[in-house]
Tab-separated table of C-alpha atoms and ligand atoms in Angstrom:
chain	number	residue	atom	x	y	z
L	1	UNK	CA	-44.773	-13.235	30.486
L	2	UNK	CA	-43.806	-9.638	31.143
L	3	UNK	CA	-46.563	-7.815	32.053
L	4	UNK	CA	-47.037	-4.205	31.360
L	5	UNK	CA	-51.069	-3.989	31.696
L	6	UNK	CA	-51.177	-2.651	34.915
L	7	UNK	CA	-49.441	-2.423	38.525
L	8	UNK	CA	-52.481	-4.773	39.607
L	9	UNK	CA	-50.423	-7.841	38.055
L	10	UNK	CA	-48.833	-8.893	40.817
L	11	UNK	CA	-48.668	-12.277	42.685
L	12	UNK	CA	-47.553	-12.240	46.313
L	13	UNK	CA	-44.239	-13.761	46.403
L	14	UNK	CA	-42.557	-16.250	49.124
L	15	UNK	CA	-42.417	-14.064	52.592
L	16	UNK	CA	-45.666	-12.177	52.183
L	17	UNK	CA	-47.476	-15.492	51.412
L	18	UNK	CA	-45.729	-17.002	54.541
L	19	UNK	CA	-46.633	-13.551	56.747
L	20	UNK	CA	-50.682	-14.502	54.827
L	21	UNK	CA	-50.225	-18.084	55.788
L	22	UNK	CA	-49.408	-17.502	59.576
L	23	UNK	CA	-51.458	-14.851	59.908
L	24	UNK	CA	-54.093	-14.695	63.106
L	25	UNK	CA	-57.432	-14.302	62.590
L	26	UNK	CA	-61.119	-14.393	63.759
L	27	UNK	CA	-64.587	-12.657	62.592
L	28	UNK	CA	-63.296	-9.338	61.746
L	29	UNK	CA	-67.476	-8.361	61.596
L	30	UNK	CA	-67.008	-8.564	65.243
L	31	UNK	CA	-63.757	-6.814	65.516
L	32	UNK	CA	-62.071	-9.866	66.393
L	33	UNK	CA	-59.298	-10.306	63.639
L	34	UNK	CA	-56.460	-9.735	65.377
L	35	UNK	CA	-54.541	-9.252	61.955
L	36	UNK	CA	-57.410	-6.684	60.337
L	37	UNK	CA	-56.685	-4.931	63.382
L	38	UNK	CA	-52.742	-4.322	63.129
L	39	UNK	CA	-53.136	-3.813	59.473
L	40	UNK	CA	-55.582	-0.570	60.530
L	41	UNK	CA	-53.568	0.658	63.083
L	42	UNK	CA	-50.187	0.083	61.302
L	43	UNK	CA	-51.652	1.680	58.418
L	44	UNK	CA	-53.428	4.776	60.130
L	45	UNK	CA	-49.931	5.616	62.496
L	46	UNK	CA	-48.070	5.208	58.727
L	47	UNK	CA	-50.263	7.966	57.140
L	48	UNK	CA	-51.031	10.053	60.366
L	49	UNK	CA	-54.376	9.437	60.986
L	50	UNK	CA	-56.495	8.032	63.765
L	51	UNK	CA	-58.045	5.035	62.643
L	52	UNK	CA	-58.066	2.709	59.306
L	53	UNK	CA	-60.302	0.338	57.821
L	54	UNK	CA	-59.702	-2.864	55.643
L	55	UNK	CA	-62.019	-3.401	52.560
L	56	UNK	CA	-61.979	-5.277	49.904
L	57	UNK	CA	-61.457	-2.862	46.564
L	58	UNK	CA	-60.470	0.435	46.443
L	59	UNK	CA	-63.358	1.362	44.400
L	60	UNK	CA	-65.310	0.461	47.603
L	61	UNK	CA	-63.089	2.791	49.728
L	62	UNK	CA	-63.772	5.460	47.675
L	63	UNK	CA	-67.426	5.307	47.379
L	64	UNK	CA	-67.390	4.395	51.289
L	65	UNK	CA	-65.694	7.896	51.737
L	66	UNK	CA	-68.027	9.332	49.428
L	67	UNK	CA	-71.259	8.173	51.316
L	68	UNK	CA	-69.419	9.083	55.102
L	69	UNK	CA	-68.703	12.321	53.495
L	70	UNK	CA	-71.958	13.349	51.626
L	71	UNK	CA	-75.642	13.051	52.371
L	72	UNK	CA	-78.460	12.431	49.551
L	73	UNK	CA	-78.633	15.567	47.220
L	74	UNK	CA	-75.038	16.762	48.688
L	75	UNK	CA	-72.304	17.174	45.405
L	76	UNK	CA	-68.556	16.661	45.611
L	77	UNK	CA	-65.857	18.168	43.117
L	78	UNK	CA	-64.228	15.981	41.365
L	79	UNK	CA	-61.956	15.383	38.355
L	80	UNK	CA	-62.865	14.721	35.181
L	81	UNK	CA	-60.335	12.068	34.894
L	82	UNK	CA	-60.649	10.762	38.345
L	83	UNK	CA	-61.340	7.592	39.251
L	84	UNK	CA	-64.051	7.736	41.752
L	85	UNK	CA	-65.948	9.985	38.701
L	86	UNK	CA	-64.781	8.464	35.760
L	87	UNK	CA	-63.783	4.748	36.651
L	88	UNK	CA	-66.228	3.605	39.515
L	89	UNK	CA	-69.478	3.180	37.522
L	90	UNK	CA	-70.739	6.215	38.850
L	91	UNK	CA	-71.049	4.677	42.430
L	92	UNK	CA	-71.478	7.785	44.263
L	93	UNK	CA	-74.484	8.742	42.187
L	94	UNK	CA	-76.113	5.487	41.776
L	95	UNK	CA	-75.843	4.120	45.532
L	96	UNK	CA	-75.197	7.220	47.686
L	97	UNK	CA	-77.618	10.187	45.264
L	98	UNK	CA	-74.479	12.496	46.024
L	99	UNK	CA	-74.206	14.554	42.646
L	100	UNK	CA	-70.688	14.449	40.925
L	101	UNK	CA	-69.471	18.274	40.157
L	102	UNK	CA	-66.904	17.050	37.440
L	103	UNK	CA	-64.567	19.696	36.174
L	104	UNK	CA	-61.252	19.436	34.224
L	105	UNK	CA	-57.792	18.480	35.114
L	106	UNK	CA	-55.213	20.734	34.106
L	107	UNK	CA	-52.405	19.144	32.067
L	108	UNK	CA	-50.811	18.530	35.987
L	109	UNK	CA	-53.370	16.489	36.975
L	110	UNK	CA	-54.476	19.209	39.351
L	111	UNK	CA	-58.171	20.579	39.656
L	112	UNK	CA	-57.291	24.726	38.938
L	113	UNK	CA	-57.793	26.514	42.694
L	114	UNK	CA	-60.353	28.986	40.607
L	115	UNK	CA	-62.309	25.702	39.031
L	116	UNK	CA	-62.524	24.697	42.849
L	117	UNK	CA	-63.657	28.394	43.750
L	118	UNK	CA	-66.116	28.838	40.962
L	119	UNK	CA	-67.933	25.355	41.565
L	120	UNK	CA	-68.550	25.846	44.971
L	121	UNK	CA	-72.284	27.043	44.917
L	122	UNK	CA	-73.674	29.976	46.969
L	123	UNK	CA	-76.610	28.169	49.989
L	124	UNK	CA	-79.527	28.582	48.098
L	125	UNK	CA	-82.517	26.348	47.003
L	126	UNK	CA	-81.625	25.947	43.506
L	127	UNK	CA	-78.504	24.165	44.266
L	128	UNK	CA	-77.549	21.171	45.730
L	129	UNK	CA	-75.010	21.729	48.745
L	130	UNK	CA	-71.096	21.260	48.059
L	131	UNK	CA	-70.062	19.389	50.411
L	132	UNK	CA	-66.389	17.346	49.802
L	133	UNK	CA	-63.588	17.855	47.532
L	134	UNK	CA	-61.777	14.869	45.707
L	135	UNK	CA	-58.276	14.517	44.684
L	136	UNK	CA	-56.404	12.103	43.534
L	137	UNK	CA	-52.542	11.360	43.943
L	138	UNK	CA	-51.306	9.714	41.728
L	139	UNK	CA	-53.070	10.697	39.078
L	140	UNK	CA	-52.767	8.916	35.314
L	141	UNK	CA	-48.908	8.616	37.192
L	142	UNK	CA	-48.278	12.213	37.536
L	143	UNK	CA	-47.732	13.990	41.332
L	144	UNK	CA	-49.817	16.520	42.791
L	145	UNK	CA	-47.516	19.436	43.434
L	146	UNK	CA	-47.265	19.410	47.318
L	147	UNK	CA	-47.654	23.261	47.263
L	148	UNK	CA	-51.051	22.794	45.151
L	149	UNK	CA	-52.140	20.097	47.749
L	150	UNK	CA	-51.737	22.121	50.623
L	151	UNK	CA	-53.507	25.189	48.641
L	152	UNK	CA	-56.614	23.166	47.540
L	153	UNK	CA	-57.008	21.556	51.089
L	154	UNK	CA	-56.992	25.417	52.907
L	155	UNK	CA	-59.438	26.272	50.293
L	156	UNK	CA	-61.940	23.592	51.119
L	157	UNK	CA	-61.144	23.978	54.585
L	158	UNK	CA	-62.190	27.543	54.638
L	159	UNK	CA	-65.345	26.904	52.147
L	160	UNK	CA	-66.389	24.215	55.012
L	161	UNK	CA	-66.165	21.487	52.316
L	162	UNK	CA	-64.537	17.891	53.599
L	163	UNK	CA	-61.745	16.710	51.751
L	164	UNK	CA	-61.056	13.136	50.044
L	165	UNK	CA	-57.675	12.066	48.586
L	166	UNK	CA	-57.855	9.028	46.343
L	167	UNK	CA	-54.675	7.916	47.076
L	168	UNK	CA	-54.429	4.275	45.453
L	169	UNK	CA	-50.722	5.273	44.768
L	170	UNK	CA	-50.220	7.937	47.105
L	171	UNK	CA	-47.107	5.566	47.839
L	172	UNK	CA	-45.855	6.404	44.624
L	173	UNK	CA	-46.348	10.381	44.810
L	174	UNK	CA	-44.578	10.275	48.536
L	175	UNK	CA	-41.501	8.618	47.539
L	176	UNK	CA	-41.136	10.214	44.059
L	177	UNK	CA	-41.356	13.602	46.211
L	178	UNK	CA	-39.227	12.366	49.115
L	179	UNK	CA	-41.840	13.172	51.778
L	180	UNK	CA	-43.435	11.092	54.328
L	181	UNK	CA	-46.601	8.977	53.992
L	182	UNK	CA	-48.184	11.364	56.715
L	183	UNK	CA	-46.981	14.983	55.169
L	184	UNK	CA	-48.220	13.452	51.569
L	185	UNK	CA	-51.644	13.183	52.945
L	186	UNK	CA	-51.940	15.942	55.112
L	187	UNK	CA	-54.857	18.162	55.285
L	188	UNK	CA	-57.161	15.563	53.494
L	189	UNK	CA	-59.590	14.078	56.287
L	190	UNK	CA	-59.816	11.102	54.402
L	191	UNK	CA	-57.768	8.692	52.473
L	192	UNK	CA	-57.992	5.361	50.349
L	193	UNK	CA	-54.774	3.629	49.532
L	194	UNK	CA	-54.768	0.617	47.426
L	195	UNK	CA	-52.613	-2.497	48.479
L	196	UNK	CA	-53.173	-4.348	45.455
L	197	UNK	CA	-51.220	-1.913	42.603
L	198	UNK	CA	-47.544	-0.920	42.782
L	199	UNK	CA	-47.442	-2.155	46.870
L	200	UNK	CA	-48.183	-6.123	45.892
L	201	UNK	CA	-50.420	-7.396	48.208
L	202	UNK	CA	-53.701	-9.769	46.168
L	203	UNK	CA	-56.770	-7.874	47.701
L	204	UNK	CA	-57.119	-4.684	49.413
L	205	UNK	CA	-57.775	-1.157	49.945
L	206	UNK	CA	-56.924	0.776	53.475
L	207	UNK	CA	-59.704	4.043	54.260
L	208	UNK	CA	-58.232	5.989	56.405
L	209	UNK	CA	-59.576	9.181	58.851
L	210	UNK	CA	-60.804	10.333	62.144
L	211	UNK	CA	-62.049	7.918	64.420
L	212	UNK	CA	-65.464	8.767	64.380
L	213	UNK	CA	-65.223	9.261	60.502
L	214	UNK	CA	-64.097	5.117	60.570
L	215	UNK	CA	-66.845	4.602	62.559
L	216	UNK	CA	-69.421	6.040	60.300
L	217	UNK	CA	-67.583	4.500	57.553
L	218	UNK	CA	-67.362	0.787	58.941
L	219	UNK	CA	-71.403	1.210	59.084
L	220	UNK	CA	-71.057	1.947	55.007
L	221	UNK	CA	-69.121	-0.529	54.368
L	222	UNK	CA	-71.190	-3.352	56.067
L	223	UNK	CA	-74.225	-2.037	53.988
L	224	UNK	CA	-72.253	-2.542	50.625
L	225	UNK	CA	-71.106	-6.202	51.457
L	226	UNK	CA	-68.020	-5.322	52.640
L	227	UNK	CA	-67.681	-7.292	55.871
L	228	UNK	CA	-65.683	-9.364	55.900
L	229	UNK	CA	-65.097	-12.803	58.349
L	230	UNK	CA	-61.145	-14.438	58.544
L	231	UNK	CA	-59.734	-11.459	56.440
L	232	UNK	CA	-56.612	-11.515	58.438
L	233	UNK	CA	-55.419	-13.614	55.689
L	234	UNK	CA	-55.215	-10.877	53.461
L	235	UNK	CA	-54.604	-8.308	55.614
L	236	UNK	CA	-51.578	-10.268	56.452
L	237	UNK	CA	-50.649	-9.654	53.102
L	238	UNK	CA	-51.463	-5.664	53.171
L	239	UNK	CA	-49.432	-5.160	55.825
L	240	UNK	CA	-46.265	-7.145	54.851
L	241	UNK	CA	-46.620	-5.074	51.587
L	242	UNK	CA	-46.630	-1.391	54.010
L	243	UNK	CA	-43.891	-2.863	55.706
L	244	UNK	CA	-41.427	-4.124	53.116
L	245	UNK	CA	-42.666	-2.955	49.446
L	246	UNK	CA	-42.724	0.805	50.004
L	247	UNK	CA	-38.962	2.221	49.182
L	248	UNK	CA	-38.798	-0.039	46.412
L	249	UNK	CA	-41.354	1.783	44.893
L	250	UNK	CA	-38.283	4.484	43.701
L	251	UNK	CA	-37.397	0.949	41.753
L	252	UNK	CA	-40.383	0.902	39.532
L	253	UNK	CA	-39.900	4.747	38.754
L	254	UNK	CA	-36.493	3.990	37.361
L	255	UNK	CA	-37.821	1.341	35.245
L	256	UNK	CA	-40.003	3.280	33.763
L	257	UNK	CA	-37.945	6.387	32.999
L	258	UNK	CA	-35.355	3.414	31.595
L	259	UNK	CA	-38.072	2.204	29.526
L	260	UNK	CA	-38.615	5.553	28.495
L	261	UNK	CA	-35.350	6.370	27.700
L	262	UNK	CA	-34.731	3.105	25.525
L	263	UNK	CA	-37.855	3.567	23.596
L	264	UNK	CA	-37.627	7.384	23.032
L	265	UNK	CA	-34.920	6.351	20.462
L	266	UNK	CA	-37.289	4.911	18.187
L	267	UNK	CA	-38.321	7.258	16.115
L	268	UNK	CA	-42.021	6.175	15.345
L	269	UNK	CA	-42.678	7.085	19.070
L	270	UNK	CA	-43.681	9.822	21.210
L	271	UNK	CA	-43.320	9.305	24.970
L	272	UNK	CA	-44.480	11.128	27.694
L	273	UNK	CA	-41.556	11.710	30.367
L	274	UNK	CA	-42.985	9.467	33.009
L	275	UNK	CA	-43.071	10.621	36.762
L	276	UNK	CA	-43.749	7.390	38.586
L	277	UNK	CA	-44.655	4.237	37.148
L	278	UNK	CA	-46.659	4.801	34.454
L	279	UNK	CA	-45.501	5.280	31.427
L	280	UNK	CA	-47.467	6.538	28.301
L	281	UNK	CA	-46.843	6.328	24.708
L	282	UNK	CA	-48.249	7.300	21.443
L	283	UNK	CA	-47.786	4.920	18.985
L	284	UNK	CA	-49.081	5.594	14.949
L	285	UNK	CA	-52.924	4.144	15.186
L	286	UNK	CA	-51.874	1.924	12.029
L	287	UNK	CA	-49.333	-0.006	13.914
L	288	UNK	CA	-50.500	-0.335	17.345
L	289	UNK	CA	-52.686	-3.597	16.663
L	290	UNK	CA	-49.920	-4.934	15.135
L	291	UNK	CA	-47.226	-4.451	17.809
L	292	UNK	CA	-49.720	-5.161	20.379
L	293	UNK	CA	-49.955	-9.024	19.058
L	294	UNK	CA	-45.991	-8.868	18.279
L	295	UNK	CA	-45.020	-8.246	21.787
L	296	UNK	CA	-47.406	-10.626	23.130
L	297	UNK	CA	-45.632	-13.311	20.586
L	298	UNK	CA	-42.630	-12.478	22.296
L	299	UNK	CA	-43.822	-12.781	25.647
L	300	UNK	CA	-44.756	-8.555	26.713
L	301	UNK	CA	-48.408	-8.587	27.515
L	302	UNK	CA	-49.790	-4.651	27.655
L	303	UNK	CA	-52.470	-2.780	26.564
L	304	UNK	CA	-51.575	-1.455	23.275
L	305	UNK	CA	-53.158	1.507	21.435
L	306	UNK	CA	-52.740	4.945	19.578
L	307	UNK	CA	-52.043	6.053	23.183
L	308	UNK	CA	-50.457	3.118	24.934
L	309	UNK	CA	-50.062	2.523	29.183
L	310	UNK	CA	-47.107	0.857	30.247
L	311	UNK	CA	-46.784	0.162	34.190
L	312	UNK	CA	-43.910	-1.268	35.959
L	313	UNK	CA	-44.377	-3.110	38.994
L	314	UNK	CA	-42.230	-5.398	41.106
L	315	UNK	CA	-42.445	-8.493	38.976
L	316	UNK	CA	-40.786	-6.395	36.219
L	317	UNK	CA	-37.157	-6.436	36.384
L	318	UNK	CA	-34.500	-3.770	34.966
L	319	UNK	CA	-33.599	-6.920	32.555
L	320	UNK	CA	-37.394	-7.519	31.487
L	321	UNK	CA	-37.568	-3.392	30.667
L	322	UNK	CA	-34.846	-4.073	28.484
L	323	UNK	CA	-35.954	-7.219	26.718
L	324	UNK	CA	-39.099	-5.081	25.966
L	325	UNK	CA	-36.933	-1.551	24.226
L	326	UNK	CA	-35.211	-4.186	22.535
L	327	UNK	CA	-38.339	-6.488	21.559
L	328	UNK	CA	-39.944	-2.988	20.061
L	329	UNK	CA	-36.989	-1.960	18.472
L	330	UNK	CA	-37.271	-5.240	16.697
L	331	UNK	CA	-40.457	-4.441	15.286
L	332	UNK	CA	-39.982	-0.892	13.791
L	333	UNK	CA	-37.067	-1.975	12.292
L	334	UNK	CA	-38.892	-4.846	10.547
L	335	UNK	CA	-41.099	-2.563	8.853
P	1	LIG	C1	-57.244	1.149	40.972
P	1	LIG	C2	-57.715	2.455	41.432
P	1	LIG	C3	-58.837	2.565	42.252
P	1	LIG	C4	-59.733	1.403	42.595
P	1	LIG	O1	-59.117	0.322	43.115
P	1	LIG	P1	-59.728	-1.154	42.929
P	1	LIG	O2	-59.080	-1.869	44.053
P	1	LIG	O3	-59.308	-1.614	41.576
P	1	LIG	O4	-61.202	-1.082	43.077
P	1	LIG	C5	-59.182	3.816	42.696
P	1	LIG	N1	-58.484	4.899	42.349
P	1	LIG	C6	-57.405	4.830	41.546
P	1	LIG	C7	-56.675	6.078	41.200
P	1	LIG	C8	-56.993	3.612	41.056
P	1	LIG	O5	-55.927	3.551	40.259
């Protein structure tokens, strides 16, 4: 099967299963796996920070950040569309009584710096106290502008608010933009990056921050369940996919834009120019069920709809992005 769901699809393949398979490990509650421990270090000197840690999900690195961050009755800003708001069961609110100050994302993704300035609210008893700003890079595939990154950080910086990138394909922004893991993220005091999506490892999400921030935010994590004991073996598998699945990210870009390309020609479609490796698509409402359950007869599995989400990933190869213009060419020319 091609699969076009999501970026989450992956299996590991031969070498990181051998690096999981060999890897060193001990009680990682205690600090002892040797493996959890490169993983965090590798992975904090990659994004220029002090200190990383290893947890299961990155909905759980999120809400870990969110509850280090924020104290009960403290808000953060947030998108609208973003994950930790929108996609995390409302985590934040349920488990950590930090208030959510949603507002909207601008057709860029962005947060507007004025929506940022506006929501901020004045010390006073009526309010609750903003505390942390959240962004999110990647963000429904498109890239933060680097220029509005750096603006939105300064501004939180000089409001006294903390700042939280959800960066579960920060990978993809930085090498779609050419910059460095550590520039990408700069000026954010903490960051979540997922190992599981476009980077291929099975399980895992890297927090990363200050050391005393980690500190604070291993204590969260051991109160949600997420200590862990021999994790080594899949932080073996997190840190052969920072080591060797990075650059080939720019591969899964120019699948998409090729898928793009192919299917802009048929004329029943409207594509969105993808940026990274998500690709969206409206498709007429009437037809969507139906092409949905033709692909999948022809071996494409995705999430079909009126507004359809196709991600490439590294099991999808320039030949299967092909087979899949051509497979829904087929179908609007059956009519
Ligand atoms: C997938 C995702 C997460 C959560 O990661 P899980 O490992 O699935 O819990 C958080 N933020 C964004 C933007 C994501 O795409």
């Amino acid at each position: 099967m091609i699969d076009l769901r999501s970026d989450t699809v992956t299996r590991p393949g031969p070498g990181m299963r051998a690096a999981m398979a060999a890897a060193e490990v001990g009680d990682d509650v205690y600090g002892d796996d040797t493996s959890v421990n490169v993983l965090q270090e590798y992975g904090a000197g990659l994004f220029g920070k002090e200190a990383g840690l290893f947890s299961p999900s990155g909905t759980q690195t999120n809400l870990i950040a969110l509850l280090t961050h924020c104290q009960r009755g403290d808000e953060y800003i947030v998108g609208q569309e973003a994950h930790t708001y929108r996609y995390e069961g409302g985590g934040a609110a349920v488990l950590g009584s930090i208030q959510p100050q949603p507002l909207s994302n601008q057709a860029d993704g962005s947060l507007a710096i004025s929506d940022i300035e506006a929501a901020i609210k004045p010390d006073d008893v009526h309010f609750a106290r903003t505390r942390l700003l959240a962004l999110e890079n990647t963000i429904g595939g498109k890239v933060l502008p680097s220029g509005y990154v750096k603006a939105a950080t300064m501004l939180a910086r000089q409001r006294h608010l903390a700042t939280h990138l959800d960066g579960a394909r920060i990978c993809n922004a930085a090498i779609k933009q050419g910059m460095t893991l550590a520039d990408a993220v700069e000026g954010f005091d903490s960051v979540s990056v997922c190992l599981s999506k476009g980077l291929g490892a099975p399980v895992g999400s890297l927090l990363l921050g200050s050391r005393a921030f980690i500190k604070e935010a291993t204590r969260w994590r051991k109160m949600l369940g997420g200590g862990m004991r021999q994790a080594g073996i899949i932080a073996a598998g997190g840190l052969y996919a920072l080591q060797n699945n990075i650059a080939r990210l720019a591969q899964d870009h120019e699948h998409a834009q090729l898928m793009a390309d192919g299917l802009a020609e048929i004329e029943e479609l409207s594509i969105t120019p993808p940026q990274t490796n998500i690709l969206y698509v409206d498709v007429p409402p009437r037809r969507a069920q139906a092409l949905g359950e033709y692909l999948r007869a022809h071996g494409i599995l995705a999430s079909v709809g009126p507004r359809t989400r196709l991600v490439t990933h590294l099991d999808v190869s320039r030949s299967d992005v092909l087979r899949v213009v051509d497979c829904c060419k087929q179908f609007f020319a059956l009519r």
